[in-house]
mmCIF file of C-alpha atoms and ligand atoms in Angstrom:
data_model
loop_
_atom_site.group_PDB
_atom_site.id
_atom_site.type_symbol
_atom_site.label_atom_id
_atom_site.label_comp_id
_atom_site.label_asym_id
_atom_site.label_seq_id
_atom_site.Cartn_x
_atom_site.Cartn_y
_atom_site.Cartn_z
ATOM 1 C CA MET A 1 -56.185 -19.329 -15.635
ATOM 2 C CA MET A 2 -55.019 -20.550 -18.915
ATOM 3 C CA ARG A 3 -58.750 -20.671 -19.989
ATOM 4 C CA LEU A 4 -59.316 -17.421 -18.769
ATOM 5 C CA LEU A 5 -56.146 -15.918 -20.804
ATOM 6 C CA SER A 6 -57.334 -17.982 -24.062
ATOM 7 C CA LEU A 7 -60.946 -16.597 -23.729
ATOM 8 C CA LEU A 8 -59.366 -13.143 -23.335
ATOM 9 C CA ALA A 9 -57.378 -13.570 -26.258
ATOM 10 C CA ALA A 10 -60.364 -14.684 -28.307
ATOM 11 C CA LEU A 11 -62.174 -11.642 -27.168
ATOM 12 C CA LEU A 12 -59.422 -9.489 -28.201
ATOM 13 C CA VAL A 13 -59.123 -11.046 -31.472
ATOM 14 C CA SER A 14 -63.056 -10.955 -32.321
ATOM 15 C CA GLY A 15 -63.150 -7.484 -31.229
ATOM 16 C CA GLN A 16 -60.478 -6.237 -33.355
ATOM 17 C CA ALA A 17 -61.396 -8.376 -36.358
ATOM 18 C CA ALA A 18 -62.292 -6.268 -39.383
ATOM 19 C CA ALA A 19 -66.163 -6.690 -40.677
ATOM 20 C CA GLU A 20 -65.455 -9.275 -43.215
ATOM 21 C CA ASP A 21 -63.394 -11.603 -40.873
ATOM 22 C CA VAL A 22 -65.177 -14.647 -39.239
ATOM 23 C CA THR A 23 -64.013 -16.369 -36.261
ATOM 24 C CA VAL A 24 -65.473 -19.968 -35.719
ATOM 25 C CA ARG A 25 -64.797 -21.760 -32.443
ATOM 26 C CA VAL A 26 -65.834 -25.679 -32.540
ATOM 27 C CA THR A 27 -66.176 -27.562 -29.249
ATOM 28 C CA THR A 28 -67.528 -30.950 -28.641
ATOM 29 C CA PRO A 29 -70.938 -31.227 -26.481
ATOM 30 C CA ALA A 30 -68.913 -31.751 -23.467
ATOM 31 C CA GLY A 31 -66.989 -28.464 -24.309
ATOM 32 C CA GLU A 32 -63.922 -30.150 -25.498
ATOM 33 C CA PRO A 33 -62.058 -28.043 -28.680
ATOM 34 C CA VAL A 34 -62.311 -29.746 -31.839
ATOM 35 C CA ALA A 35 -59.097 -29.538 -33.912
ATOM 36 C CA HIS A 36 -59.009 -30.710 -37.455
ATOM 37 C CA ALA A 37 -62.312 -29.340 -38.433
ATOM 38 C CA VAL A 38 -62.499 -27.694 -41.837
ATOM 39 C CA VAL A 39 -64.484 -24.285 -41.874
ATOM 40 C CA SER A 40 -65.413 -22.811 -45.071
ATOM 41 C CA LEU A 41 -67.554 -20.048 -46.785
ATOM 42 C CA PRO A 42 -68.584 -19.712 -50.247
ATOM 43 C CA GLY A 43 -66.254 -17.651 -52.733
ATOM 44 C CA ALA A 44 -64.997 -18.034 -56.200
ATOM 45 C CA LEU A 45 -61.824 -19.544 -56.914
ATOM 46 C CA PRO A 46 -59.189 -17.647 -58.796
ATOM 47 C CA ALA A 47 -58.594 -18.661 -62.471
ATOM 48 C CA SER A 48 -55.211 -19.961 -61.735
ATOM 49 C CA PRO A 49 -54.362 -21.702 -58.524
ATOM 50 C CA ALA A 50 -52.623 -19.791 -55.776
ATOM 51 C CA ASP A 51 -48.872 -20.180 -55.480
ATOM 52 C CA VAL A 52 -49.119 -22.082 -52.278
ATOM 53 C CA VAL A 53 -47.224 -25.352 -51.501
ATOM 54 C CA HIS A 54 -49.903 -27.888 -49.812
ATOM 55 C CA GLU A 55 -48.093 -30.782 -48.036
ATOM 56 C CA MET A 56 -49.184 -33.795 -46.907
ATOM 57 C CA ALA A 57 -46.021 -35.400 -44.909
ATOM 58 C CA GLN A 58 -45.323 -38.743 -43.621
ATOM 59 C CA GLU A 59 -43.174 -38.704 -40.331
ATOM 60 C CA ASP A 60 -42.727 -41.329 -37.518
ATOM 61 C CA LEU A 61 -45.171 -43.500 -39.334
ATOM 62 C CA ARG A 62 -47.947 -40.852 -39.243
ATOM 63 C CA PHE A 63 -49.513 -38.381 -41.845
ATOM 64 C CA ASP A 64 -49.054 -34.658 -40.992
ATOM 65 C CA PRO A 65 -51.437 -32.987 -41.159
ATOM 66 C CA PHE A 66 -54.328 -35.221 -40.036
ATOM 67 C CA VAL A 67 -56.615 -32.772 -42.221
ATOM 68 C CA LEU A 68 -55.792 -30.700 -45.035
ATOM 69 C CA VAL A 69 -57.929 -28.530 -47.080
ATOM 70 C CA VAL A 70 -56.897 -27.433 -50.197
ATOM 71 C CA PRO A 71 -58.765 -25.611 -53.038
ATOM 72 C CA GLN A 72 -59.733 -27.687 -56.159
ATOM 73 C CA GLY A 73 -57.068 -28.183 -58.591
ATOM 74 C CA ALA A 74 -54.301 -27.744 -56.183
ATOM 75 C CA GLU A 75 -50.997 -29.652 -56.140
ATOM 76 C CA VAL A 76 -50.336 -31.417 -52.993
ATOM 77 C CA VAL A 77 -46.713 -32.786 -52.400
ATOM 78 C CA PHE A 78 -46.428 -36.071 -50.146
ATOM 79 C CA PRO A 79 -42.599 -36.002 -48.460
ATOM 80 C CA ASN A 80 -41.733 -39.044 -46.912
ATOM 81 C CA ARG A 81 -39.737 -37.967 -44.103
ATOM 82 C CA ASP A 82 -39.447 -41.532 -42.538
ATOM 83 C CA ARG A 83 -36.420 -44.012 -43.650
ATOM 84 C CA VAL A 84 -39.069 -46.594 -44.343
ATOM 85 C CA ARG A 85 -41.034 -46.538 -47.487
ATOM 86 C CA HIS A 86 -44.728 -45.819 -47.682
ATOM 87 C CA HIS A 87 -47.459 -46.712 -50.103
ATOM 88 C CA VAL A 88 -50.019 -44.004 -49.874
ATOM 89 C CA TYR A 89 -53.397 -44.328 -51.741
ATOM 90 C CA SER A 90 -56.915 -43.166 -51.647
ATOM 91 C CA PHE A 91 -59.976 -44.808 -53.123
ATOM 92 C CA ALA A 92 -61.789 -41.444 -53.281
ATOM 93 C CA ARG A 93 -64.108 -41.762 -56.316
ATOM 94 C CA ASP A 94 -62.893 -38.782 -58.315
ATOM 95 C CA ASN A 95 -59.544 -38.248 -56.620
ATOM 96 C CA ALA A 96 -58.155 -41.787 -56.539
ATOM 97 C CA PHE A 97 -54.377 -42.179 -56.664
ATOM 98 C CA GLU A 98 -51.465 -44.408 -55.373
ATOM 99 C CA LEU A 99 -47.842 -43.076 -54.701
ATOM 100 C CA GLU A 100 -45.006 -45.728 -53.833
ATOM 101 C CA LEU A 101 -42.774 -43.223 -51.814
ATOM 102 C CA TYR A 102 -39.354 -44.848 -50.766
ATOM 103 C CA GLY A 103 -37.737 -43.661 -47.788
ATOM 104 C CA ARG A 104 -36.755 -40.060 -47.651
ATOM 105 C CA GLU A 105 -38.399 -39.488 -51.054
ATOM 106 C CA GLN A 106 -39.661 -35.665 -51.101
ATOM 107 C CA GLU A 107 -40.689 -34.816 -54.498
ATOM 108 C CA ARG A 108 -43.811 -36.654 -55.572
ATOM 109 C CA SER A 109 -47.149 -34.927 -55.753
ATOM 110 C CA VAL A 110 -50.775 -35.397 -56.661
ATOM 111 C CA VAL A 111 -53.215 -32.919 -58.324
ATOM 112 C CA PHE A 112 -56.856 -32.982 -57.072
ATOM 113 C CA ASP A 113 -59.081 -31.991 -59.587
ATOM 114 C CA ALA A 114 -62.236 -32.953 -58.218
ATOM 115 C CA GLN A 115 -64.260 -31.425 -54.982
ATOM 116 C CA GLY A 116 -64.854 -33.894 -52.461
ATOM 117 C CA ASN A 117 -63.130 -35.461 -49.515
ATOM 118 C CA VAL A 118 -60.119 -37.778 -49.866
ATOM 119 C CA PRO A 119 -59.591 -40.269 -47.182
ATOM 120 C CA ILE A 120 -55.873 -41.435 -47.536
ATOM 121 C CA GLY A 121 -53.926 -44.237 -46.199
ATOM 122 C CA CYS A 122 -50.707 -46.258 -46.310
ATOM 123 C CA ASN A 123 -50.808 -49.781 -47.620
ATOM 124 C CA ILE A 124 -47.804 -50.896 -45.373
ATOM 125 C CA HIS A 125 -48.953 -49.102 -42.140
ATOM 126 C CA ASP A 126 -52.567 -49.667 -41.626
ATOM 127 C CA ASN A 127 -52.708 -47.006 -38.888
ATOM 128 C CA MET A 128 -51.646 -44.127 -40.764
ATOM 129 C CA ILE A 129 -54.885 -42.209 -41.770
ATOM 130 C CA ALA A 130 -55.401 -38.522 -42.775
ATOM 131 C CA TYR A 131 -58.111 -36.819 -44.764
ATOM 132 C CA ILE A 132 -57.747 -34.285 -47.678
ATOM 133 C CA ARG A 133 -60.752 -32.072 -48.337
ATOM 134 C CA VAL A 134 -60.809 -30.729 -51.793
ATOM 135 C CA VAL A 135 -63.220 -27.234 -51.656
ATOM 136 C CA ASP A 136 -64.489 -25.059 -54.577
ATOM 137 C CA THR A 137 -63.812 -21.713 -52.393
ATOM 138 C CA PRO A 138 -60.490 -20.055 -51.490
ATOM 139 C CA HIS A 139 -62.309 -19.554 -47.841
ATOM 140 C CA ALA A 140 -61.381 -22.701 -45.912
ATOM 141 C CA VAL A 141 -59.494 -23.056 -42.789
ATOM 142 C CA VAL A 142 -58.701 -25.790 -40.650
ATOM 143 C CA THR A 143 -59.468 -25.464 -36.898
ATOM 144 C CA ASN A 144 -56.270 -25.331 -34.530
ATOM 145 C CA ALA A 145 -55.832 -27.056 -31.182
ATOM 146 C CA ASP A 146 -58.056 -24.684 -29.564
ATOM 147 C CA GLY A 147 -60.818 -25.573 -32.167
ATOM 148 C CA VAL A 148 -60.605 -21.963 -33.609
ATOM 149 C CA ALA A 149 -60.525 -20.877 -37.147
ATOM 150 C CA VAL A 150 -60.206 -17.486 -38.483
ATOM 151 C CA LEU A 151 -61.392 -16.684 -42.246
ATOM 152 C CA GLU A 152 -60.129 -13.358 -43.183
ATOM 153 C CA GLY A 153 -61.670 -11.019 -45.911
ATOM 154 C CA VAL A 154 -65.046 -13.160 -46.535
ATOM 155 C CA ALA A 155 -68.162 -12.277 -48.284
ATOM 156 C CA ALA A 156 -71.472 -13.222 -46.161
ATOM 157 C CA GLY A 157 -72.763 -16.676 -46.780
ATOM 158 C CA PRO A 158 -73.152 -19.975 -44.982
ATOM 159 C CA VAL A 159 -70.597 -21.320 -42.838
ATOM 160 C CA THR A 160 -69.778 -25.077 -43.201
ATOM 161 C CA VAL A 161 -68.054 -26.964 -40.557
ATOM 162 C CA TRP A 162 -66.705 -30.516 -41.498
ATOM 163 C CA HIS A 163 -65.055 -32.954 -39.728
ATOM 164 C CA PRO A 164 -63.944 -36.720 -40.662
ATOM 165 C CA TYR A 165 -65.383 -37.954 -37.663
ATOM 166 C CA ALA A 166 -68.256 -35.728 -37.122
ATOM 167 C CA ASN A 167 -71.725 -37.488 -36.016
ATOM 168 C CA ALA A 168 -73.594 -35.233 -38.620
ATOM 169 C CA GLU A 169 -75.193 -35.819 -42.132
ATOM 170 C CA ASN A 170 -72.329 -35.924 -44.692
ATOM 171 C CA ASN A 171 -69.712 -35.324 -41.539
ATOM 172 C CA ARG A 172 -70.704 -31.410 -41.644
ATOM 173 C CA LEU A 173 -73.008 -28.660 -40.365
ATOM 174 C CA VAL A 174 -74.019 -25.737 -42.368
ATOM 175 C CA LEU A 175 -74.811 -22.659 -40.233
ATOM 176 C CA ASP A 176 -75.447 -18.984 -40.673
ATOM 177 C CA ALA A 177 -72.534 -16.493 -40.588
ATOM 178 C CA PRO A 178 -72.310 -14.583 -37.348
ATOM 179 C CA ALA A 179 -72.989 -11.297 -36.917
ATOM 180 C CA ASP A 180 -70.058 -8.842 -38.019
ATOM 181 C CA GLY A 181 -66.999 -9.117 -35.867
ATOM 182 C CA SER A 182 -68.484 -12.043 -33.514
ATOM 183 C CA THR A 183 -67.398 -15.401 -32.925
ATOM 184 C CA LEU A 184 -69.410 -18.202 -34.124
ATOM 185 C CA ASP A 185 -69.632 -20.880 -31.762
ATOM 186 C CA VAL A 186 -70.479 -24.534 -32.968
ATOM 187 C CA THR A 187 -71.171 -27.584 -31.292
ATOM 188 C CA LEU A 188 -69.814 -30.592 -33.255
ATOM 189 C CA ASP A 189 -70.415 -34.040 -31.839
ATOM 190 C CA VAL A 190 -67.229 -36.118 -33.046
ATOM 191 C CA HIS A 191 -66.427 -39.755 -32.568
ATOM 192 C CA GLY A 192 -62.638 -41.009 -31.848
ATOM 193 C CA ARG A 193 -60.253 -38.402 -32.299
ATOM 194 C CA ARG A 194 -56.527 -37.918 -32.888
ATOM 195 C CA MET B 1 -11.286 -39.787 4.802
ATOM 196 C CA ILE B 2 -9.928 -42.937 3.111
ATOM 197 C CA ARG B 3 -13.535 -43.986 2.594
ATOM 198 C CA SER B 4 -14.478 -40.456 0.948
ATOM 199 C CA LEU B 5 -11.441 -40.546 -1.051
ATOM 200 C CA LEU B 6 -12.325 -44.045 -2.297
ATOM 201 C CA LEU B 7 -15.898 -43.050 -2.977
ATOM 202 C CA ALA B 8 -14.583 -39.967 -4.849
ATOM 203 C CA GLY B 9 -12.571 -42.182 -7.034
ATOM 204 C CA LEU B 10 -15.505 -44.518 -7.737
ATOM 205 C CA PHE B 11 -17.636 -41.559 -8.309
ATOM 206 C CA SER B 12 -15.345 -40.095 -11.122
ATOM 207 C CA ALA B 13 -14.609 -43.630 -12.604
ATOM 208 C CA GLY B 14 -18.286 -43.755 -12.994
ATOM 209 C CA LEU B 15 -18.572 -40.302 -14.547
ATOM 210 C CA SER B 16 -16.004 -40.900 -17.019
ATOM 211 C CA ALA B 17 -17.444 -44.334 -17.803
ATOM 212 C CA ALA B 18 -20.661 -42.491 -18.513
ATOM 213 C CA ALA B 19 -19.041 -39.913 -20.477
ATOM 214 C CA LEU B 20 -17.295 -42.570 -22.768
ATOM 215 C CA ALA B 21 -20.404 -44.294 -23.147
ATOM 216 C CA GLN B 22 -22.128 -41.087 -24.478
ATOM 217 C CA SER B 23 -19.417 -40.303 -26.879
ATOM 218 C CA HIS B 24 -19.257 -43.906 -28.288
ATOM 219 C CA PRO B 25 -22.671 -45.364 -27.496
ATOM 220 C CA PRO B 26 -22.483 -49.178 -28.009
ATOM 221 C CA HIS B 27 -25.681 -49.162 -30.097
ATOM 222 C CA ALA B 28 -24.135 -47.093 -33.099
ATOM 223 C CA GLN B 29 -20.635 -46.822 -34.185
ATOM 224 C CA PRO B 30 -18.860 -43.445 -35.490
ATOM 225 C CA GLY B 31 -20.077 -43.007 -39.018
ATOM 226 C CA GLU B 32 -23.444 -44.527 -38.459
ATOM 227 C CA LEU B 33 -26.795 -43.097 -38.044
ATOM 228 C CA GLU B 34 -28.187 -42.725 -34.454
ATOM 229 C CA VAL B 35 -30.684 -45.402 -33.395
ATOM 230 C CA ASP B 36 -33.004 -45.691 -30.365
ATOM 231 C CA PRO B 37 -31.231 -47.531 -27.594
ATOM 232 C CA TYR B 38 -32.049 -51.078 -27.178
ATOM 233 C CA THR B 39 -30.493 -54.118 -25.395
ATOM 234 C CA VAL B 40 -27.484 -55.503 -27.039
ATOM 235 C CA SER B 41 -27.345 -59.453 -27.049
ATOM 236 C CA ASP B 42 -26.187 -62.267 -29.323
ATOM 237 C CA ALA B 43 -29.792 -63.351 -29.086
ATOM 238 C CA ASN B 44 -30.840 -60.410 -31.578
ATOM 239 C CA ALA B 45 -28.937 -62.239 -34.253
ATOM 240 C CA GLY B 46 -32.003 -64.310 -34.300
ATOM 241 C CA ALA B 47 -30.248 -67.951 -34.811
ATOM 242 C CA ASP B 48 -27.970 -69.924 -32.785
ATOM 243 C CA PRO B 49 -24.365 -70.428 -33.884
ATOM 244 C CA ILE B 50 -23.471 -73.377 -36.007
ATOM 245 C CA GLU B 51 -21.155 -75.604 -33.883
ATOM 246 C CA ASP B 52 -19.082 -77.159 -36.616
ATOM 247 C CA ALA B 53 -15.778 -75.113 -36.817
ATOM 248 C CA ASP B 54 -15.162 -76.071 -40.437
ATOM 249 C CA VAL B 55 -18.032 -74.233 -41.624
ATOM 250 C CA PHE B 56 -16.614 -70.632 -40.640
ATOM 251 C CA VAL B 57 -13.068 -71.883 -42.061
ATOM 252 C CA ALA B 58 -14.917 -72.851 -45.267
ATOM 253 C CA PHE B 59 -16.438 -69.328 -45.557
ATOM 254 C CA GLY B 60 -12.836 -67.800 -45.443
ATOM 255 C CA GLY B 61 -13.243 -66.539 -41.783
ATOM 256 C CA GLU B 62 -14.096 -63.070 -41.174
ATOM 257 C CA ALA B 63 -12.570 -61.685 -44.066
ATOM 258 C CA GLY B 64 -14.563 -64.123 -46.201
ATOM 259 C CA ILE B 65 -17.890 -63.368 -44.637
ATOM 260 C CA ALA B 66 -17.053 -59.428 -45.250
ATOM 261 C CA ARG B 67 -16.674 -60.359 -48.984
ATOM 262 C CA VAL B 68 -20.092 -62.218 -48.982
ATOM 263 C CA VAL B 69 -21.778 -59.373 -47.106
ATOM 264 C CA ASP B 70 -20.222 -56.873 -49.529
ATOM 265 C CA GLY B 71 -21.384 -59.046 -52.752
ATOM 266 C CA LEU B 72 -24.912 -59.313 -51.214
ATOM 267 C CA LEU B 73 -25.085 -55.527 -50.492
ATOM 268 C CA GLU B 74 -23.730 -54.656 -54.031
ATOM 269 C CA ARG B 75 -26.734 -56.932 -55.479
ATOM 270 C CA VAL B 76 -29.148 -55.524 -53.265
ATOM 271 C CA ARG B 77 -28.301 -52.094 -54.479
ATOM 272 C CA GLU B 78 -28.783 -53.041 -58.217
ATOM 273 C CA ASP B 79 -31.808 -55.386 -57.734
ATOM 274 C CA GLU B 80 -34.761 -53.388 -58.947
ATOM 275 C CA ARG B 81 -37.212 -55.685 -57.094
ATOM 276 C CA ILE B 82 -35.898 -54.381 -53.628
ATOM 277 C CA GLU B 83 -33.409 -51.653 -54.073
ATOM 278 C CA GLY B 84 -36.189 -49.309 -53.264
ATOM 279 C CA ILE B 85 -36.584 -50.397 -49.689
ATOM 280 C CA PHE B 86 -32.904 -49.815 -48.712
ATOM 281 C CA ARG B 87 -32.837 -46.294 -50.304
ATOM 282 C CA ALA B 88 -32.720 -44.578 -47.133
ATOM 283 C CA SER B 89 -30.839 -47.189 -45.317
ATOM 284 C CA ASP B 90 -27.564 -46.809 -43.042
ATOM 285 C CA TRP B 91 -25.211 -48.804 -45.341
ATOM 286 C CA PRO B 92 -22.298 -48.715 -42.992
ATOM 287 C CA ARG B 93 -24.253 -49.837 -40.130
ATOM 288 C CA LEU B 94 -25.990 -52.677 -42.203
ATOM 289 C CA ARG B 95 -22.828 -53.966 -43.501
ATOM 290 C CA ARG B 96 -21.144 -53.965 -40.125
ATOM 291 C CA THR B 97 -24.325 -55.711 -38.411
ATOM 292 C CA LEU B 98 -24.834 -58.279 -41.169
ATOM 293 C CA ILE B 99 -20.863 -59.306 -40.730
ATOM 294 C CA GLU B 100 -21.253 -59.650 -37.204
ATOM 295 C CA GLN B 101 -24.312 -61.697 -37.654
ATOM 296 C CA PHE B 102 -23.164 -63.794 -40.257
ATOM 297 C CA CYS B 103 -19.907 -64.398 -38.373
ATOM 298 C CA TYR B 104 -21.670 -65.253 -35.091
ATOM 299 C CA ILE B 105 -24.251 -67.688 -36.916
ATOM 300 C CA LEU B 106 -21.103 -69.239 -38.814
ATOM 301 C CA GLY B 107 -19.511 -70.077 -35.345
ATOM 302 C CA GLY B 108 -16.959 -67.630 -35.640
ATOM 303 C CA PRO B 109 -15.630 -65.518 -32.550
ATOM 304 C CA CYS B 110 -17.902 -62.495 -33.174
ATOM 305 C CA THR B 111 -20.756 -61.171 -31.219
ATOM 306 C CA TYR B 112 -23.954 -59.635 -32.634
ATOM 307 C CA THR B 113 -24.484 -56.031 -31.569
ATOM 308 C CA GLY B 114 -27.553 -55.056 -33.832
ATOM 309 C CA ARG B 115 -31.040 -55.121 -33.336
ATOM 310 C CA ASP B 116 -33.398 -58.074 -33.283
ATOM 311 C CA MET B 117 -34.841 -59.053 -36.548
ATOM 312 C CA ALA B 118 -38.452 -58.331 -35.693
ATOM 313 C CA SER B 119 -38.006 -54.813 -34.633
ATOM 314 C CA VAL B 120 -35.753 -53.900 -37.246
ATOM 315 C CA HIS B 121 -37.791 -55.038 -40.204
ATOM 316 C CA ARG B 122 -41.249 -54.660 -38.878
ATOM 317 C CA ASP B 123 -41.964 -51.060 -40.338
ATOM 318 C CA HIS B 124 -40.673 -51.937 -43.893
ATOM 319 C CA GLY B 125 -43.639 -54.003 -45.083
ATOM 320 C CA ILE B 126 -41.427 -56.716 -46.581
ATOM 321 C CA THR B 127 -43.164 -59.470 -48.705
ATOM 322 C CA THR B 128 -42.434 -63.027 -49.176
ATOM 323 C CA ARG B 129 -41.404 -61.965 -52.647
ATOM 324 C CA GLU B 130 -38.885 -59.687 -51.711
ATOM 325 C CA PHE B 131 -37.384 -61.676 -48.801
ATOM 326 C CA ASN B 132 -37.012 -64.546 -51.834
ATOM 327 C CA ALA B 133 -35.289 -61.897 -53.784
ATOM 328 C CA LEU B 134 -32.868 -61.034 -51.133
ATOM 329 C CA VAL B 135 -31.930 -64.631 -50.288
ATOM 330 C CA GLU B 136 -31.207 -65.335 -53.994
ATOM 331 C CA ASN B 137 -28.819 -62.203 -53.925
ATOM 332 C CA LEU B 138 -27.247 -63.869 -51.054
ATOM 333 C CA GLN B 139 -26.925 -67.247 -52.955
ATOM 334 C CA ASP B 140 -25.261 -65.266 -55.608
ATOM 335 C CA ALA B 141 -22.823 -63.706 -53.552
ATOM 336 C CA MET B 142 -21.890 -66.956 -51.816
ATOM 337 C CA ASP B 143 -21.587 -68.521 -55.333
ATOM 338 C CA ALA B 144 -19.224 -65.878 -56.614
ATOM 339 C CA GLU B 145 -17.110 -66.440 -53.627
ATOM 340 C CA GLY B 146 -16.796 -70.150 -54.477
ATOM 341 C CA ILE B 147 -18.573 -71.461 -51.322
ATOM 342 C CA PRO B 148 -19.778 -75.094 -51.684
ATOM 343 C CA PHE B 149 -23.494 -75.448 -52.046
ATOM 344 C CA ALA B 150 -23.858 -77.828 -49.074
ATOM 345 C CA LEU B 151 -22.467 -75.022 -46.891
ATOM 346 C CA GLN B 152 -24.244 -72.320 -48.320
ATOM 347 C CA ASN B 153 -27.431 -74.253 -47.164
ATOM 348 C CA ARG B 154 -25.889 -74.593 -43.639
ATOM 349 C CA LEU B 155 -26.238 -70.706 -43.523
ATOM 350 C CA LEU B 156 -29.607 -70.614 -45.434
ATOM 351 C CA ALA B 157 -31.194 -73.091 -42.905
ATOM 352 C CA ARG B 158 -30.441 -70.779 -40.066
ATOM 353 C CA LEU B 159 -31.894 -67.455 -41.867
ATOM 354 C CA ALA B 160 -34.892 -69.227 -43.304
ATOM 355 C CA PRO B 161 -37.160 -69.082 -39.951
ATOM 356 C CA MET B 162 -36.297 -65.317 -39.719
ATOM 357 C CA HIS B 163 -39.169 -65.047 -42.592
ATOM 358 C CA ARG B 164 -41.569 -64.927 -39.791
ATOM 359 C CA ASP B 165 -39.743 -62.137 -38.379
ATOM 360 C CA VAL B 166 -39.020 -60.103 -41.635
ATOM 361 C CA VAL B 167 -42.086 -60.589 -43.428
ATOM 362 C CA THR B 168 -44.989 -58.767 -42.543
ATOM 363 C CA ARG B 169 -47.203 -58.593 -45.504
HETATM 364 C C1 HEM C 1 -32.830 -63.626 -43.177
HETATM 365 C C2 HEM C 1 -32.735 -62.517 -43.687
HETATM 366 C C3 HEM C 1 -32.299 -61.222 -43.121
HETATM 367 C C4 HEM C 1 -31.640 -60.750 -42.302
HETATM 368 C C5 HEM C 1 -30.552 -61.857 -41.576
HETATM 369 C C6 HEM C 1 -31.443 -59.670 -42.293
HETATM 370 C C7 HEM C 1 -30.496 -58.615 -41.422
HETATM 371 C C8 HEM C 1 -30.433 -57.496 -40.965
HETATM 372 C C9 HEM C 1 -29.613 -56.773 -40.150
HETATM 373 C C10 HEM C 1 -28.668 -57.377 -39.366
HETATM 374 C C11 HEM C 1 -30.177 -55.574 -40.311
HETATM 375 C C12 HEM C 1 -29.476 -54.202 -39.217
HETATM 376 C C13 HEM C 1 -29.847 -54.484 -37.983
HETATM 377 C C14 HEM C 1 -29.584 -53.278 -37.145
HETATM 378 O O1 HEM C 1 -29.422 -52.125 -37.624
HETATM 379 O O2 HEM C 1 -29.616 -53.198 -35.906
HETATM 380 C C15 HEM C 1 -31.210 -55.453 -41.070
HETATM 381 C C16 HEM C 1 -31.720 -54.219 -41.243
HETATM 382 C C17 HEM C 1 -32.648 -54.232 -42.651
HETATM 383 N N1 HEM C 1 -32.934 -55.114 -43.336
HETATM 384 FE FE1 HEM C 1 -32.685 -57.083 -43.036
HETATM 385 N N2 HEM C 1 -32.251 -58.946 -42.881
HETATM 386 C C18 HEM C 1 -33.059 -59.812 -43.663
HETATM 387 C C19 HEM C 1 -33.760 -59.649 -44.692
HETATM 388 C C20 HEM C 1 -34.503 -58.664 -45.148
HETATM 389 C C21 HEM C 1 -34.983 -58.499 -46.430
HETATM 390 C C22 HEM C 1 -35.756 -59.578 -47.167
HETATM 391 C C23 HEM C 1 -35.322 -57.025 -46.556
HETATM 392 C C24 HEM C 1 -36.026 -56.419 -47.651
HETATM 393 C C25 HEM C 1 -36.144 -56.780 -48.932
HETATM 394 C C26 HEM C 1 -34.644 -56.521 -45.554
HETATM 395 C C27 HEM C 1 -34.223 -55.025 -45.349
HETATM 396 C C28 HEM C 1 -33.633 -54.233 -44.604
HETATM 397 C C29 HEM C 1 -33.648 -53.002 -44.102
HETATM 398 C C30 HEM C 1 -34.251 -51.941 -45.044
HETATM 399 C C31 HEM C 1 -33.000 -52.773 -42.934
HETATM 400 C C32 HEM C 1 -32.969 -51.372 -42.462
HETATM 401 C C33 HEM C 1 -31.816 -50.480 -42.692
HETATM 402 C C34 HEM C 1 -31.630 -49.218 -42.115
HETATM 403 O O3 HEM C 1 -32.913 -48.730 -41.420
HETATM 404 O O4 HEM C 1 -30.737 -48.636 -42.049
HETATM 405 N N3 HEM C 1 -33.803 -57.468 -44.731
HETATM 406 N N4 HEM C 1 -31.444 -56.632 -41.444
#
């Protein structure tokens, strides 16, 4: 029943979508929705970064969100909402950083200047893992729990679907954009999940 | 009739005890932050009490122990090697439970109502260096109270094995 409803909802959404909106639904070969996949289409970044706050929080000894996508040059704040300290770092070649965040420390941020994937971890809590994907396009959205991402107002171009655990070259697939108004269904094999 | 009255009495007594327990849970005192429930036990203190009654007296009883703990916490707050670890700590609770713990271990008439050493420190990622820094502060606090070296060592000997529960990195 719920399935039917969400299917109906998806149909309604795609039916109403303007020509330049693209809806992508990502599922595993078994038909399970794939959340945390980054769906992007090409586009030119504005000269100055948009006034958006990007956040990679730490709460209950987890990163939130698990996957964050930001445009090149974006500033990401790392609020620590736990009462224990975190030592957040990445070894990503062009975006390496390290932040020692004391309990409840909310203000620290990092600017990500280079395109690419930034796996992040915590030196104190080995189980804390998350990914920041830095892209050179303003058109990038992370799939929700239903595996769906809607990109509004995009120009034509190939659709890239990336997931940190995708069994694919460079963890991504590159596909043709769907016909106007239709939903692009993507099958992505992912190992492990969160 | 009498039986049902009795039952009703028991029931309401049970209810009010439950209500009391809710307004003053044993886990946290008024003025302290909430904590997840745990089993209260002296065993959580992590060491058996020293049986020689002279030690508790030499520390100045509960009042003397409270002064040592206050001295320790003051020093910790200013020690740049470790103060960051305590920035989001519940200081009233830390003070209360430390006093209870030291009083219990020093053979005083106290029970320890805090959590066990492993679960309370596990997520803090404490290093040996940081452990030693805290112990230094404790030694300084005991010096300031004029507690003889030999007696300081009686307490430290009980605390030292906690290293394995406190230090995780
Ligand atoms: C033998 C040494 C130690 C003893 C006996 C001890 C004792 C305690 C006690 C009794 C508590 C509170 C328990 C509760 O809330 O239920 C506590 C909490 C804590 N301790 Fe220790 N501790 C020791 C070493 C350390 C060290 C070396 C550090 C860091 C340098 C440290 C950092 C903390 C922190 C951050 C808390 C949590 C405070 C909070 O969450 O509010 N402790 N400790």
